[in-house]
Every structure is written in C-alpha cells, then in structure tokens.
Tab-separated table of C-alpha atoms and ligand atoms in Angstrom:
chain	number	residue	atom	x	y	z
J	1	UNK	CA	8.822	-3.027	-58.070
J	2	UNK	CA	5.527	-4.015	-56.592
J	3	UNK	CA	3.593	-6.658	-58.642
J	4	UNK	CA	0.345	-8.058	-57.844
J	5	UNK	CA	1.219	-11.376	-56.512
J	6	UNK	CA	3.219	-9.171	-53.759
J	7	UNK	CA	0.640	-6.762	-52.994
J	8	UNK	CA	-0.362	-5.975	-49.280
J	9	UNK	CA	-2.439	-3.253	-49.318
J	10	UNK	CA	-5.952	-4.186	-47.924
J	11	UNK	CA	-9.625	-3.442	-47.814
J	12	UNK	CA	-9.129	-1.252	-44.576
J	13	UNK	CA	-7.619	1.220	-47.325
J	14	UNK	CA	-10.288	3.379	-47.799
J	15	UNK	CA	-11.480	4.864	-50.768
J	16	UNK	CA	-10.595	8.795	-51.373
J	17	UNK	CA	-10.890	11.249	-53.578
J	18	UNK	CA	-8.167	12.069	-55.891
J	19	UNK	CA	-6.074	14.778	-54.670
J	20	UNK	CA	-2.875	14.384	-55.829
J	21	UNK	CA	0.598	14.340	-53.904
J	22	UNK	CA	0.579	16.211	-50.689
J	23	UNK	CA	2.540	16.693	-47.837
J	24	UNK	CA	2.223	13.804	-45.156
J	25	UNK	CA	2.389	14.278	-41.353
J	26	UNK	CA	3.967	11.074	-40.104
J	27	UNK	CA	4.757	10.443	-36.409
J	28	UNK	CA	7.654	8.581	-35.389
J	29	UNK	CA	7.894	6.335	-31.714
J	30	UNK	CA	11.651	5.147	-31.303
J	31	UNK	CA	10.575	2.535	-28.999
J	32	UNK	CA	12.922	0.623	-26.542
J	33	UNK	CA	15.784	-1.698	-27.288
J	34	UNK	CA	16.912	-1.571	-31.368
J	35	UNK	CA	13.993	0.793	-31.730
J	36	UNK	CA	16.007	3.921	-31.623
J	37	UNK	CA	18.486	2.095	-34.571
J	38	UNK	CA	15.982	0.507	-36.837
J	39	UNK	CA	13.435	3.611	-36.700
J	40	UNK	CA	15.759	6.505	-37.679
J	41	UNK	CA	17.229	4.264	-40.275
J	42	UNK	CA	13.669	3.939	-41.775
J	43	UNK	CA	12.604	7.638	-41.697
J	44	UNK	CA	16.291	8.177	-43.892
J	45	UNK	CA	15.267	6.008	-46.366
J	46	UNK	CA	11.783	7.369	-46.379
J	47	UNK	CA	13.191	10.783	-46.834
J	48	UNK	CA	15.195	9.487	-49.650
J	49	UNK	CA	12.457	7.726	-51.472
J	50	UNK	CA	10.100	10.293	-51.250
J	51	UNK	CA	12.593	12.975	-52.743
J	52	UNK	CA	13.648	10.336	-55.701
J	53	UNK	CA	9.820	10.332	-56.339
J	54	UNK	CA	9.162	13.811	-56.788
J	55	UNK	CA	6.911	13.764	-53.581
J	56	UNK	CA	6.681	16.639	-51.160
J	57	UNK	CA	8.880	16.087	-48.123
J	58	UNK	CA	7.459	14.162	-45.364
J	59	UNK	CA	6.755	16.705	-41.773
J	60	UNK	CA	7.764	14.290	-39.429
J	61	UNK	CA	6.859	14.420	-35.690
J	62	UNK	CA	8.735	12.753	-32.925
J	63	UNK	CA	6.701	11.600	-30.137
J	64	UNK	CA	7.402	9.778	-26.493
J	65	UNK	CA	6.886	6.139	-25.923
J	66	UNK	CA	8.110	3.095	-23.822
J	67	UNK	CA	10.832	3.260	-21.111
J	68	UNK	CA	11.994	6.956	-21.534
J	69	UNK	CA	8.326	7.852	-21.609
J	70	UNK	CA	8.291	6.169	-18.350
J	71	UNK	CA	11.045	8.417	-17.040
J	72	UNK	CA	9.564	11.557	-18.253
J	73	UNK	CA	6.040	11.331	-17.954
J	74	UNK	CA	5.259	8.371	-15.450
J	75	UNK	CA	3.443	6.658	-18.296
J	76	UNK	CA	4.677	4.129	-21.489
J	77	UNK	CA	2.261	5.456	-23.875
J	78	UNK	CA	1.477	9.120	-22.600
J	79	UNK	CA	-1.839	10.774	-23.298
J	80	UNK	CA	-0.108	13.337	-24.990
J	81	UNK	CA	1.022	10.841	-27.535
J	82	UNK	CA	-2.136	9.420	-28.256
J	83	UNK	CA	-3.604	12.765	-28.749
J	84	UNK	CA	-1.298	13.747	-31.054
J	85	UNK	CA	-1.378	10.404	-32.925
J	86	UNK	CA	-4.689	11.324	-34.108
J	87	UNK	CA	-3.648	14.511	-35.776
J	88	UNK	CA	-1.385	12.930	-38.037
J	89	UNK	CA	-1.513	10.787	-41.366
J	90	UNK	CA	0.404	7.909	-39.931
J	91	UNK	CA	3.324	6.357	-37.799
J	92	UNK	CA	5.940	4.351	-37.252
J	93	UNK	CA	6.101	2.560	-33.753
J	94	UNK	CA	9.287	1.013	-32.999
J	95	UNK	CA	9.543	-2.176	-30.767
J	96	UNK	CA	8.804	-2.073	-27.072
J	97	UNK	CA	10.825	-3.731	-24.218
J	98	UNK	CA	7.402	-3.750	-21.960
J	99	UNK	CA	8.755	-7.306	-20.640
J	100	UNK	CA	11.490	-5.585	-19.045
J	101	UNK	CA	9.440	-2.715	-17.778
J	102	UNK	CA	9.171	-2.151	-13.924
J	103	UNK	CA	5.641	-2.454	-12.201
J	104	UNK	CA	3.261	-1.288	-12.332
J	105	UNK	CA	4.260	-1.065	-16.095
J	106	UNK	CA	4.901	-4.648	-16.919
J	107	UNK	CA	1.570	-5.818	-15.781
J	108	UNK	CA	-0.236	-3.140	-18.011
J	109	UNK	CA	-1.471	-3.316	-21.374
J	110	UNK	CA	1.774	-2.899	-23.592
J	111	UNK	CA	2.434	0.084	-26.185
J	112	UNK	CA	1.080	-1.311	-29.105
J	113	UNK	CA	-1.649	-3.097	-27.357
J	114	UNK	CA	-2.902	0.309	-25.726
J	115	UNK	CA	-2.292	2.111	-29.437
J	116	UNK	CA	-4.086	-0.738	-31.638
J	117	UNK	CA	-7.037	-0.696	-28.835
J	118	UNK	CA	-7.277	3.130	-28.799
J	119	UNK	CA	-7.417	3.434	-32.601
J	120	UNK	CA	-8.903	0.378	-33.074
J	121	UNK	CA	-6.235	-1.102	-35.439
J	122	UNK	CA	-8.104	-4.355	-36.327
J	123	UNK	CA	-6.186	-5.782	-39.023
J	124	UNK	CA	-2.637	-6.794	-38.643
J	125	UNK	CA	-1.197	-7.555	-42.046
J	126	UNK	CA	2.418	-9.328	-41.781
J	127	UNK	CA	4.058	-10.227	-45.383
J	128	UNK	CA	6.919	-13.063	-45.312
J	129	UNK	CA	9.068	-12.608	-48.550
J	130	UNK	CA	12.380	-14.081	-49.272
J	131	UNK	CA	14.639	-12.090	-50.944
J	132	UNK	CA	16.869	-13.311	-53.832
J	133	UNK	CA	20.210	-14.384	-52.070
J	134	UNK	CA	18.832	-13.406	-48.570
J	135	UNK	CA	19.159	-16.463	-46.370
J	136	UNK	CA	15.870	-18.264	-46.752
J	137	UNK	CA	14.922	-21.456	-45.581
J	138	UNK	CA	12.508	-22.235	-48.114
J	139	UNK	CA	13.170	-19.847	-51.336
J	140	UNK	CA	10.405	-18.461	-53.151
J	141	UNK	CA	8.492	-17.893	-49.859
J	142	UNK	CA	5.998	-15.276	-50.720
J	143	UNK	CA	3.123	-14.939	-48.264
J	144	UNK	CA	0.740	-12.915	-45.938
J	145	UNK	CA	-0.524	-13.324	-42.676
J	146	UNK	CA	-3.802	-11.507	-41.860
J	147	UNK	CA	-3.766	-11.522	-38.040
J	148	UNK	CA	-7.102	-10.650	-36.398
J	149	UNK	CA	-5.816	-7.926	-33.946
J	150	UNK	CA	-8.516	-7.395	-31.365
J	151	UNK	CA	-9.631	-10.801	-29.747
J	152	UNK	CA	-8.654	-14.094	-29.658
J	153	UNK	CA	-6.292	-15.228	-26.532
J	154	UNK	CA	-4.759	-11.840	-26.398
J	155	UNK	CA	-8.404	-10.483	-25.143
J	156	UNK	CA	-7.807	-8.431	-22.329
J	157	UNK	CA	-4.478	-7.398	-23.425
J	158	UNK	CA	-5.774	-5.913	-26.873
J	159	UNK	CA	-9.585	-6.474	-27.078
J	160	UNK	CA	-12.373	-4.296	-27.528
J	161	UNK	CA	-14.575	-7.215	-25.141
J	162	UNK	CA	-12.670	-7.295	-22.318
J	163	UNK	CA	-12.316	-11.018	-21.050
J	164	UNK	CA	-8.734	-12.270	-20.484
J	165	UNK	CA	-6.638	-13.284	-17.707
J	166	UNK	CA	-7.501	-13.770	-14.393
J	167	UNK	CA	-5.940	-15.192	-10.804
J	168	UNK	CA	-8.476	-16.279	-8.335
J	169	UNK	CA	-5.780	-17.491	-6.282
J	170	UNK	CA	-1.932	-16.769	-6.325
J	171	UNK	CA	-1.587	-20.603	-7.705
J	172	UNK	CA	-4.333	-20.583	-10.320
J	173	UNK	CA	-4.096	-18.531	-13.251
J	174	UNK	CA	-6.844	-18.908	-15.902
J	175	UNK	CA	-7.156	-17.387	-19.343
J	176	UNK	CA	-10.180	-16.748	-21.449
J	177	UNK	CA	-10.211	-16.556	-25.574
J	178	UNK	CA	-12.963	-14.444	-27.109
J	179	UNK	CA	-13.735	-15.092	-31.138
J	180	UNK	CA	-17.086	-12.824	-32.092
J	181	UNK	CA	-18.678	-13.717	-35.762
J	182	UNK	CA	-18.246	-9.449	-36.229
J	183	UNK	CA	-14.757	-9.612	-35.719
J	184	UNK	CA	-14.205	-12.454	-37.784
J	185	UNK	CA	-15.964	-11.328	-40.709
J	186	UNK	CA	-14.431	-8.153	-40.832
J	187	UNK	CA	-11.020	-9.982	-40.698
J	188	UNK	CA	-12.096	-12.525	-43.205
J	189	UNK	CA	-13.160	-9.829	-45.703
J	190	UNK	CA	-9.330	-8.159	-45.384
J	191	UNK	CA	-8.098	-11.709	-46.315
J	192	UNK	CA	-10.461	-12.418	-49.411
J	193	UNK	CA	-10.156	-9.395	-50.634
J	194	UNK	CA	-6.022	-9.065	-50.525
J	195	UNK	CA	-5.965	-12.469	-51.727
J	196	UNK	CA	-7.915	-11.083	-54.743
J	197	UNK	CA	-4.769	-8.762	-55.468
J	198	UNK	CA	-2.429	-11.878	-55.179
J	199	UNK	CA	-2.483	-15.337	-55.814
J	200	UNK	CA	-6.167	-16.058	-55.043
J	201	UNK	CA	-5.777	-18.356	-52.028
J	202	UNK	CA	-6.527	-18.090	-48.543
J	203	UNK	CA	-5.568	-20.447	-45.921
J	204	UNK	CA	-7.577	-20.669	-42.631
J	205	UNK	CA	-5.394	-21.470	-39.554
J	206	UNK	CA	-7.204	-22.569	-36.451
J	207	UNK	CA	-7.410	-25.105	-33.923
J	208	UNK	CA	-11.058	-26.557	-34.242
J	209	UNK	CA	-10.094	-29.842	-33.263
J	210	UNK	CA	-9.546	-28.843	-29.460
J	211	UNK	CA	-10.801	-25.299	-29.149
J	212	UNK	CA	-13.996	-26.139	-31.009
J	213	UNK	CA	-16.094	-23.273	-30.188
J	214	UNK	CA	-13.674	-20.507	-30.367
J	215	UNK	CA	-11.446	-21.414	-33.111
J	216	UNK	CA	-14.205	-23.461	-34.566
J	217	UNK	CA	-16.366	-20.184	-34.763
J	218	UNK	CA	-13.228	-18.381	-36.715
J	219	UNK	CA	-12.973	-21.027	-39.329
J	220	UNK	CA	-16.366	-21.512	-39.921
J	221	UNK	CA	-17.173	-17.735	-40.402
J	222	UNK	CA	-13.715	-17.548	-42.540
J	223	UNK	CA	-15.322	-20.240	-44.901
J	224	UNK	CA	-18.888	-18.375	-44.959
J	225	UNK	CA	-17.394	-14.962	-45.876
J	226	UNK	CA	-15.321	-17.135	-48.368
J	227	UNK	CA	-18.582	-17.988	-50.437
J	228	UNK	CA	-18.549	-14.235	-51.437
J	229	UNK	CA	-15.534	-14.820	-53.320
J	230	UNK	CA	-15.875	-17.844	-55.633
J	231	UNK	CA	-12.830	-16.937	-57.390
J	232	UNK	CA	-10.729	-17.296	-54.212
J	233	UNK	CA	-9.607	-21.015	-53.326
J	234	UNK	CA	-9.628	-21.920	-49.473
J	235	UNK	CA	-8.272	-24.577	-47.228
J	236	UNK	CA	-7.537	-25.016	-43.815
J	237	UNK	CA	-5.184	-26.409	-41.537
J	238	UNK	CA	-4.531	-26.546	-37.504
J	239	UNK	CA	-2.492	-24.068	-36.109
J	240	UNK	CA	0.018	-27.027	-35.128
J	241	UNK	CA	-0.223	-28.660	-38.660
J	242	UNK	CA	0.312	-25.254	-40.151
J	243	UNK	CA	3.634	-24.789	-38.435
J	244	UNK	CA	4.624	-27.824	-40.170
J	245	UNK	CA	3.792	-26.919	-43.223
J	246	UNK	CA	5.321	-23.360	-43.088
J	247	UNK	CA	8.702	-24.893	-42.077
J	248	UNK	CA	8.710	-27.246	-44.903
J	249	UNK	CA	6.806	-25.356	-47.817
J	250	UNK	CA	6.365	-21.765	-47.142
J	251	UNK	CA	6.687	-21.155	-50.857
J	252	UNK	CA	2.718	-22.858	-51.133
J	253	UNK	CA	0.962	-20.378	-49.129
J	254	UNK	CA	-0.615	-17.133	-50.600
J	255	UNK	CA	-2.738	-15.261	-47.596
J	256	UNK	CA	-3.343	-16.962	-44.243
J	257	UNK	CA	-5.953	-15.692	-42.131
J	258	UNK	CA	-6.009	-16.343	-38.164
J	259	UNK	CA	-6.863	-15.399	-34.936
J	260	UNK	CA	-4.446	-12.957	-32.663
J	261	UNK	CA	-2.230	-15.301	-30.740
J	262	UNK	CA	-1.744	-17.906	-33.779
J	263	UNK	CA	-0.952	-14.956	-36.200
J	264	UNK	CA	1.472	-13.447	-33.800
J	265	UNK	CA	3.257	-16.594	-33.457
J	266	UNK	CA	3.129	-17.635	-37.212
J	267	UNK	CA	4.318	-14.489	-38.793
J	268	UNK	CA	7.511	-14.652	-36.370
J	269	UNK	CA	8.220	-18.208	-38.027
J	270	UNK	CA	7.153	-17.300	-41.426
J	271	UNK	CA	9.622	-14.269	-41.431
J	272	UNK	CA	12.832	-16.356	-39.988
J	273	UNK	CA	11.575	-19.091	-42.857
J	274	UNK	CA	11.787	-16.466	-45.406
J	275	UNK	CA	15.432	-15.467	-44.130
J	276	UNK	CA	15.183	-13.655	-40.892
J	277	UNK	CA	12.704	-12.530	-38.407
J	278	UNK	CA	14.450	-9.005	-39.127
J	279	UNK	CA	12.769	-8.853	-42.199
J	280	UNK	CA	9.461	-9.319	-41.115
J	281	UNK	CA	7.453	-6.348	-41.693
J	282	UNK	CA	3.553	-5.397	-40.982
J	283	UNK	CA	0.898	-2.759	-40.941
J	284	UNK	CA	-1.778	-2.402	-38.074
J	285	UNK	CA	-4.752	-0.495	-39.613
J	286	UNK	CA	-8.083	0.145	-39.485
J	287	UNK	CA	-10.753	2.300	-42.296
J	288	UNK	CA	-9.209	5.552	-40.820
J	289	UNK	CA	-5.845	4.879	-39.034
J	290	UNK	CA	-2.356	2.833	-39.841
J	291	UNK	CA	0.805	2.220	-38.002
J	292	UNK	CA	3.799	0.719	-39.279
J	293	UNK	CA	5.753	-1.688	-36.960
J	294	UNK	CA	7.821	-4.424	-37.623
J	295	UNK	CA	6.717	-7.899	-36.251
J	296	UNK	CA	9.604	-8.461	-34.119
J	297	UNK	CA	10.225	-6.982	-30.364
J	298	UNK	CA	13.168	-4.902	-29.306
J	299	UNK	CA	15.872	-7.661	-29.590
J	300	UNK	CA	17.478	-6.449	-26.132
J	301	UNK	CA	20.123	-8.874	-26.757
J	302	UNK	CA	21.699	-7.054	-29.899
J	303	UNK	CA	20.557	-3.546	-28.649
J	304	UNK	CA	23.120	-0.831	-29.008
J	305	UNK	CA	25.438	-3.172	-31.337
J	306	UNK	CA	24.427	-1.571	-34.499
J	307	UNK	CA	23.893	-4.885	-35.866
J	308	UNK	CA	20.084	-4.972	-35.532
J	309	UNK	CA	18.202	-5.663	-39.197
J	310	UNK	CA	16.255	-2.620	-40.236
J	311	UNK	CA	14.617	-4.264	-43.015
J	312	UNK	CA	11.370	-4.903	-40.898
J	313	UNK	CA	10.922	-1.682	-39.972
J	314	UNK	CA	12.051	-0.197	-43.259
J	315	UNK	CA	9.484	-2.304	-45.454
J	316	UNK	CA	6.534	-1.877	-42.562
J	317	UNK	CA	7.129	1.881	-43.522
J	318	UNK	CA	6.928	1.320	-47.281
J	319	UNK	CA	3.433	-0.627	-46.609
J	320	UNK	CA	2.185	2.743	-44.436
J	321	UNK	CA	3.058	4.714	-47.687
J	322	UNK	CA	1.144	2.138	-49.884
J	323	UNK	CA	-1.780	2.657	-47.350
J	324	UNK	CA	-1.434	6.212	-47.649
J	325	UNK	CA	-1.151	6.176	-51.582
J	326	UNK	CA	-4.180	4.434	-51.730
J	327	UNK	CA	-6.283	6.356	-49.191
J	328	UNK	CA	-5.037	9.672	-51.002
J	329	UNK	CA	-5.156	8.353	-54.761
J	330	UNK	CA	-1.437	9.253	-54.480
J	331	UNK	CA	0.677	8.045	-57.422
J	332	UNK	CA	3.795	9.919	-56.062
J	333	UNK	CA	3.718	8.209	-52.760
J	334	UNK	CA	2.849	4.918	-54.159
J	335	UNK	CA	6.010	5.565	-56.241
J	336	UNK	CA	8.101	6.341	-53.222
J	337	UNK	CA	6.940	2.858	-51.579
J	338	UNK	CA	8.118	1.132	-54.799
J	339	UNK	CA	11.497	2.960	-54.818
J	340	UNK	CA	11.732	1.749	-50.997
J	341	UNK	CA	11.382	-1.851	-51.776
J	342	UNK	CA	13.048	-1.957	-55.018
J	343	UNK	CA	16.063	-0.079	-53.125
J	344	UNK	CA	16.323	-2.838	-50.408
J	345	UNK	CA	15.742	-5.545	-52.720
J	346	UNK	CA	18.960	-4.017	-54.533
J	347	UNK	CA	20.956	-3.937	-51.340
J	348	UNK	CA	20.232	-7.059	-50.559
J	349	UNK	CA	21.109	-8.800	-53.811
J	350	UNK	CA	24.644	-6.729	-54.026
J	351	UNK	CA	25.424	-8.805	-50.642
J	352	UNK	CA	25.186	-5.817	-48.131
J	353	UNK	CA	23.203	-7.923	-45.143
J	354	UNK	CA	23.153	-7.623	-41.435
J	355	UNK	CA	24.706	-10.725	-39.663
J	356	UNK	CA	21.226	-12.478	-38.798
J	357	UNK	CA	21.369	-12.896	-42.752
J	358	UNK	CA	24.633	-13.997	-42.529
J	359	UNK	CA	26.233	-10.694	-43.719
J	360	UNK	CA	28.572	-8.233	-41.959
J	361	UNK	CA	26.815	-4.911	-42.468
J	362	UNK	CA	25.771	-2.882	-39.537
J	363	UNK	CA	22.449	-1.460	-39.337
J	364	UNK	CA	23.385	1.822	-39.972
J	365	UNK	CA	25.566	0.588	-43.267
J	366	UNK	CA	22.736	-1.255	-44.411
J	367	UNK	CA	20.662	1.741	-44.353
J	368	UNK	CA	23.020	4.065	-45.905
J	369	UNK	CA	23.389	1.412	-48.661
J	370	UNK	CA	20.063	1.802	-48.990
J	371	UNK	CA	19.500	5.483	-49.400
J	372	UNK	CA	22.345	5.368	-52.117
J	373	UNK	CA	20.442	2.647	-53.877
J	374	UNK	CA	17.346	4.777	-54.059
J	375	UNK	CA	18.870	6.842	-56.613
J	376	UNK	CA	19.632	3.616	-59.023
J	377	UNK	CA	16.348	1.703	-58.835
W	1	NAI	N1	6.111	-5.028	-31.363
W	1	NAI	C1	6.719	-5.069	-30.262
W	1	NAI	O1	6.983	-3.912	-29.811
W	1	NAI	C2	7.068	-6.339	-29.753
W	1	NAI	C3	7.894	-6.271	-28.487
W	1	NAI	N2	8.028	-7.623	-27.778
W	1	NAI	C4	8.837	-7.526	-26.647
W	1	NAI	O2	10.469	-7.496	-26.794
W	1	NAI	C5	11.301	-7.662	-26.027
W	1	NAI	C6	11.904	-8.814	-26.229
W	1	NAI	O3	11.392	-9.937	-26.773
W	1	NAI	P1	11.836	-11.393	-27.451
W	1	NAI	O4	10.941	-12.293	-27.347
W	1	NAI	O5	13.400	-11.556	-26.800
W	1	NAI	O6	11.629	-10.908	-29.008
W	1	NAI	P2	12.518	-10.024	-30.139
W	1	NAI	O7	11.591	-10.398	-31.593
W	1	NAI	O8	13.024	-9.117	-29.640
W	1	NAI	O9	13.578	-11.251	-30.512
W	1	NAI	C7	13.803	-12.457	-30.794
W	1	NAI	C8	15.048	-12.930	-31.145
W	1	NAI	O10	15.252	-12.205	-32.725
W	1	NAI	C9	16.348	-11.250	-32.708
W	1	NAI	N3	15.700	-10.135	-33.573
W	1	NAI	C10	14.763	-9.777	-33.578
W	1	NAI	N4	14.380	-8.434	-34.288
W	1	NAI	C11	15.907	-8.289	-35.023
W	1	NAI	C12	16.300	-7.792	-36.035
W	1	NAI	N5	15.490	-6.684	-36.531
W	1	NAI	N6	17.406	-7.899	-36.306
W	1	NAI	C13	18.292	-9.059	-36.015
W	1	NAI	N7	17.702	-9.939	-35.228
W	1	NAI	C14	16.299	-9.588	-34.365
W	1	NAI	C15	16.611	-10.921	-31.543
W	1	NAI	O11	18.254	-10.544	-31.384
W	1	NAI	C16	16.355	-12.284	-30.658
W	1	NAI	O12	17.365	-13.295	-31.089
W	1	NAI	C17	10.159	-8.277	-24.928
W	1	NAI	O13	10.075	-7.457	-23.788
W	1	NAI	C18	8.806	-8.352	-25.736
W	1	NAI	O14	7.881	-8.397	-24.881
W	1	NAI	C19	8.128	-8.566	-28.572
W	1	NAI	C20	7.496	-8.692	-29.840
W	1	NAI	C21	6.860	-7.640	-30.507
W	2	COI	C1	3.510	-6.260	-28.663
W	2	COI	C2	3.934	-7.743	-28.179
W	2	COI	C3	4.190	-7.559	-26.395
W	2	COI	C4	3.093	-8.756	-28.602
W	2	COI	C5	3.213	-9.102	-29.759
W	2	COI	O1	4.483	-9.798	-30.160
W	2	COI	C6	2.908	-8.578	-31.034
W	2	COI	O2	1.618	-8.296	-30.596
W	2	COI	O3	3.090	-8.338	-31.955
C-alpha cells in the first residue's frame, strides 16, 4: 500500500470539490513496438482494481497514434486524437518508435512531445522504486525524479519557447538550450511539495560548472524556491557526479529535481538501478491534464514476443488514478490505485517476473497474475 515515503502526487494535482466516486473517461493510445502489449495489460489491471475497490467502471476510448496513425491518417498524432484527449479525464500513452518513422515524420516533433506541448504537461514525475526480490542493483531504492518537461536542451522539441536545433550548413549542427526562471520556479515547487509528502530531501541536478548560465540559473532558482520550504533539506550535484552517486547509492536519494534532458537520462538509469528500465513509471501533468506514460521507449528489440515488462505502464496508470483521486477527492479511485500497486508488489514478491527482472513470465502472464492478485490484497 502507498505510504508517505513513497508518495508521488504533486502540486499539479488541483484542489477540487468533494464529489465522491464518479465514472472516469480515460483514453488509451497503444503506440508502437511493445505498446500494444503493455497498454492492454494495464487496462485489464485497472479494470480489475477499480472493480475490487467498488468504484464505477472506467469508460475507455481507444485513439489512434504512432505508426498505425501515419498509415491511416497521414499524421503520427492526428488532430482528432488531440481533440478527443481534451474531452477525457486522462489517458495512457504507450511508447512510440518515432526514431524509425519514415520521413517526414521522423524529423517532426515526436508524439510524446506533441502531446506534452499541446496540453502544457510541464511536470514529468518519474519514481524509481525497488521491489522486494525484484532484481535491484541498489536494494532500497525509493526516489522520485521531477523532470522539467518543456525546456532545457530539448527546447525546440518540447518547449513553448522555441529555440532548439539548427543546421546552418549540412556539416554544422547547433543546439540551443533554454532555461527560464518561470518554468524553473514552477517545477521546483513541484519537487519541494512532493518532498514534503516523503522524506523531505531535494537534490538539484545541474551542470553549472560548464553550462553556467542555463543550468546555473536552474540550480540557483531551485535553491531560491527551496527557501520557502525550510523543512526540506537541499543539496545539489553536477549531472556527471549524480550518475555516480545513483549507481552506488540510489537508496540515499529522495526527490531529484532537474532539467528536461538530464531528467530523461537519469530516470532511465534510476529505473535500471531499481531493478529494470521496465519498471520505471511516469506521469506527465499540468494543473488540468495528466498522461500516464512508461519512462522507457518502444523496445523494438523485444516487441511482438510477449516478454516486455508491463510494470512501468501499469504503475504509470496507477499514478494517473492517484492524480484523479486527488483532483476529484475520490477515495474509491485512490483505493483502486493502492490495489494496483499492492497487486504488482505481491506478484513480484511471489516471483512471477519477466526476463528483464530475471524471471520467466510472459508480459500477458504477468498481467494475468496481477489481475488475480487484485482479489488478494
Ligand atoms: N516515451 C516514449 O515513447 C519513448 C520512445 N522512445 C523511442 O523508442 C524507440 C526505441 O528506443 P531505445 O533507445 O531502444 O530505448 P528503449 O527504452 O525502447 O529500450 C532500451 C532497452 O530497454 C529495454 N526495455 C525497454 N522497455 C522495456 C520493458 N518494458 N521491458 C523489458 N525491456 C525493456 C529494451 O528492450 C532495450 O534493450 C526509439 O524510436 C525511441 O525514439 C524512447 C524513449 C521514450
Ligand atoms: C519521447 C522520447 C522520444 C524522448 C524521451 O525519452 C522522453 O522524453 O521520455
């Protein structure tokens, strides 16, 4: 069950009127590669957990995205998908294999970036938590990376500010990064408020010894915001040193706040240190919209073989339930999130893991075991 030390709900979760359990309308976008394996697995488990919690069944809508949408609609993220997403309470996004799309799609902003930008999903919350008996490199890892999702070195790909990459000649490529006080303050408040629900420690990750203006501003603004949270301890590391500490001492971190690209890379590392990239969940959110999305990609090397680990997508979906529970003050949907997490815990503890965690379960077999476990937690 969820405890204060493992909380992942953040300040983007808006206060809301107490309205009790309602029927949630959620969209699913399967994506590419292992997406059509891990997303349906998560839907099945959410349905079971919602039933076990006595909440109203979720109303699901499937929407086109990715390679199949290119083939059918000539767009990887069709306008009709974006319009439909605006009508639902939240959604599950499977990974996309955008690096393998044909041109011109490969050179466009990818589906995640398109959706993050369209809905202003500025906070990317990425927990890394080791399971008991779960193949962790560092036992006891239980941290959350709070990744700024709109700026940094992914600027043109993901930002509202619009600098980014350019090629003045075919032999020269230039990359701009952007860090603003406003976006940094916003994400820093997310991190400090989250830390208050956990172990009250925030680590700022930057590269201010080299990228002095950009990541130096990020560090300094985070420190300034931290003064408003005197009960939260602050330290900071350069990104290169942070990777070293993470590999050896991941169990010593609580909340890490960092810019976009560092957060992307660090969260893959943290997931693997906690047991596997395949267990690393995330939620992308603003005050009004939220998207559950595994931290990993479409894993084309294992796609179609029913061996992908669905845990990252399942736990991302549980994070979405928790976000909805806070938004609508809905105890039943919070209970459903607890059930999902406890059922995954139990299934892993009983040894039914996929090959990336050293087990022999299939993706679908693991999901079936979690569904069964929802009745035992
Ligand atoms: N959010 C998204 O949709 C993301 C999409 N991508 C895209 O995914 C494609 C492949 O990218 P890669 O760099 O190979 O990264 P990747 O994350 O897809 O795979 C890296 C390694 O981790 C393994 N892996 C990933 N998820 C797993 C899971 N659930 N269970 C077991 N093993 C898992 C893969 O088999 C692979 O060996 C590219 O087109 C890339 O652009 C990459 C990252 C995020
Ligand atoms: C969406 C990906 C292509 C980039 C990435 O790894 C991420 O932003 O999570």
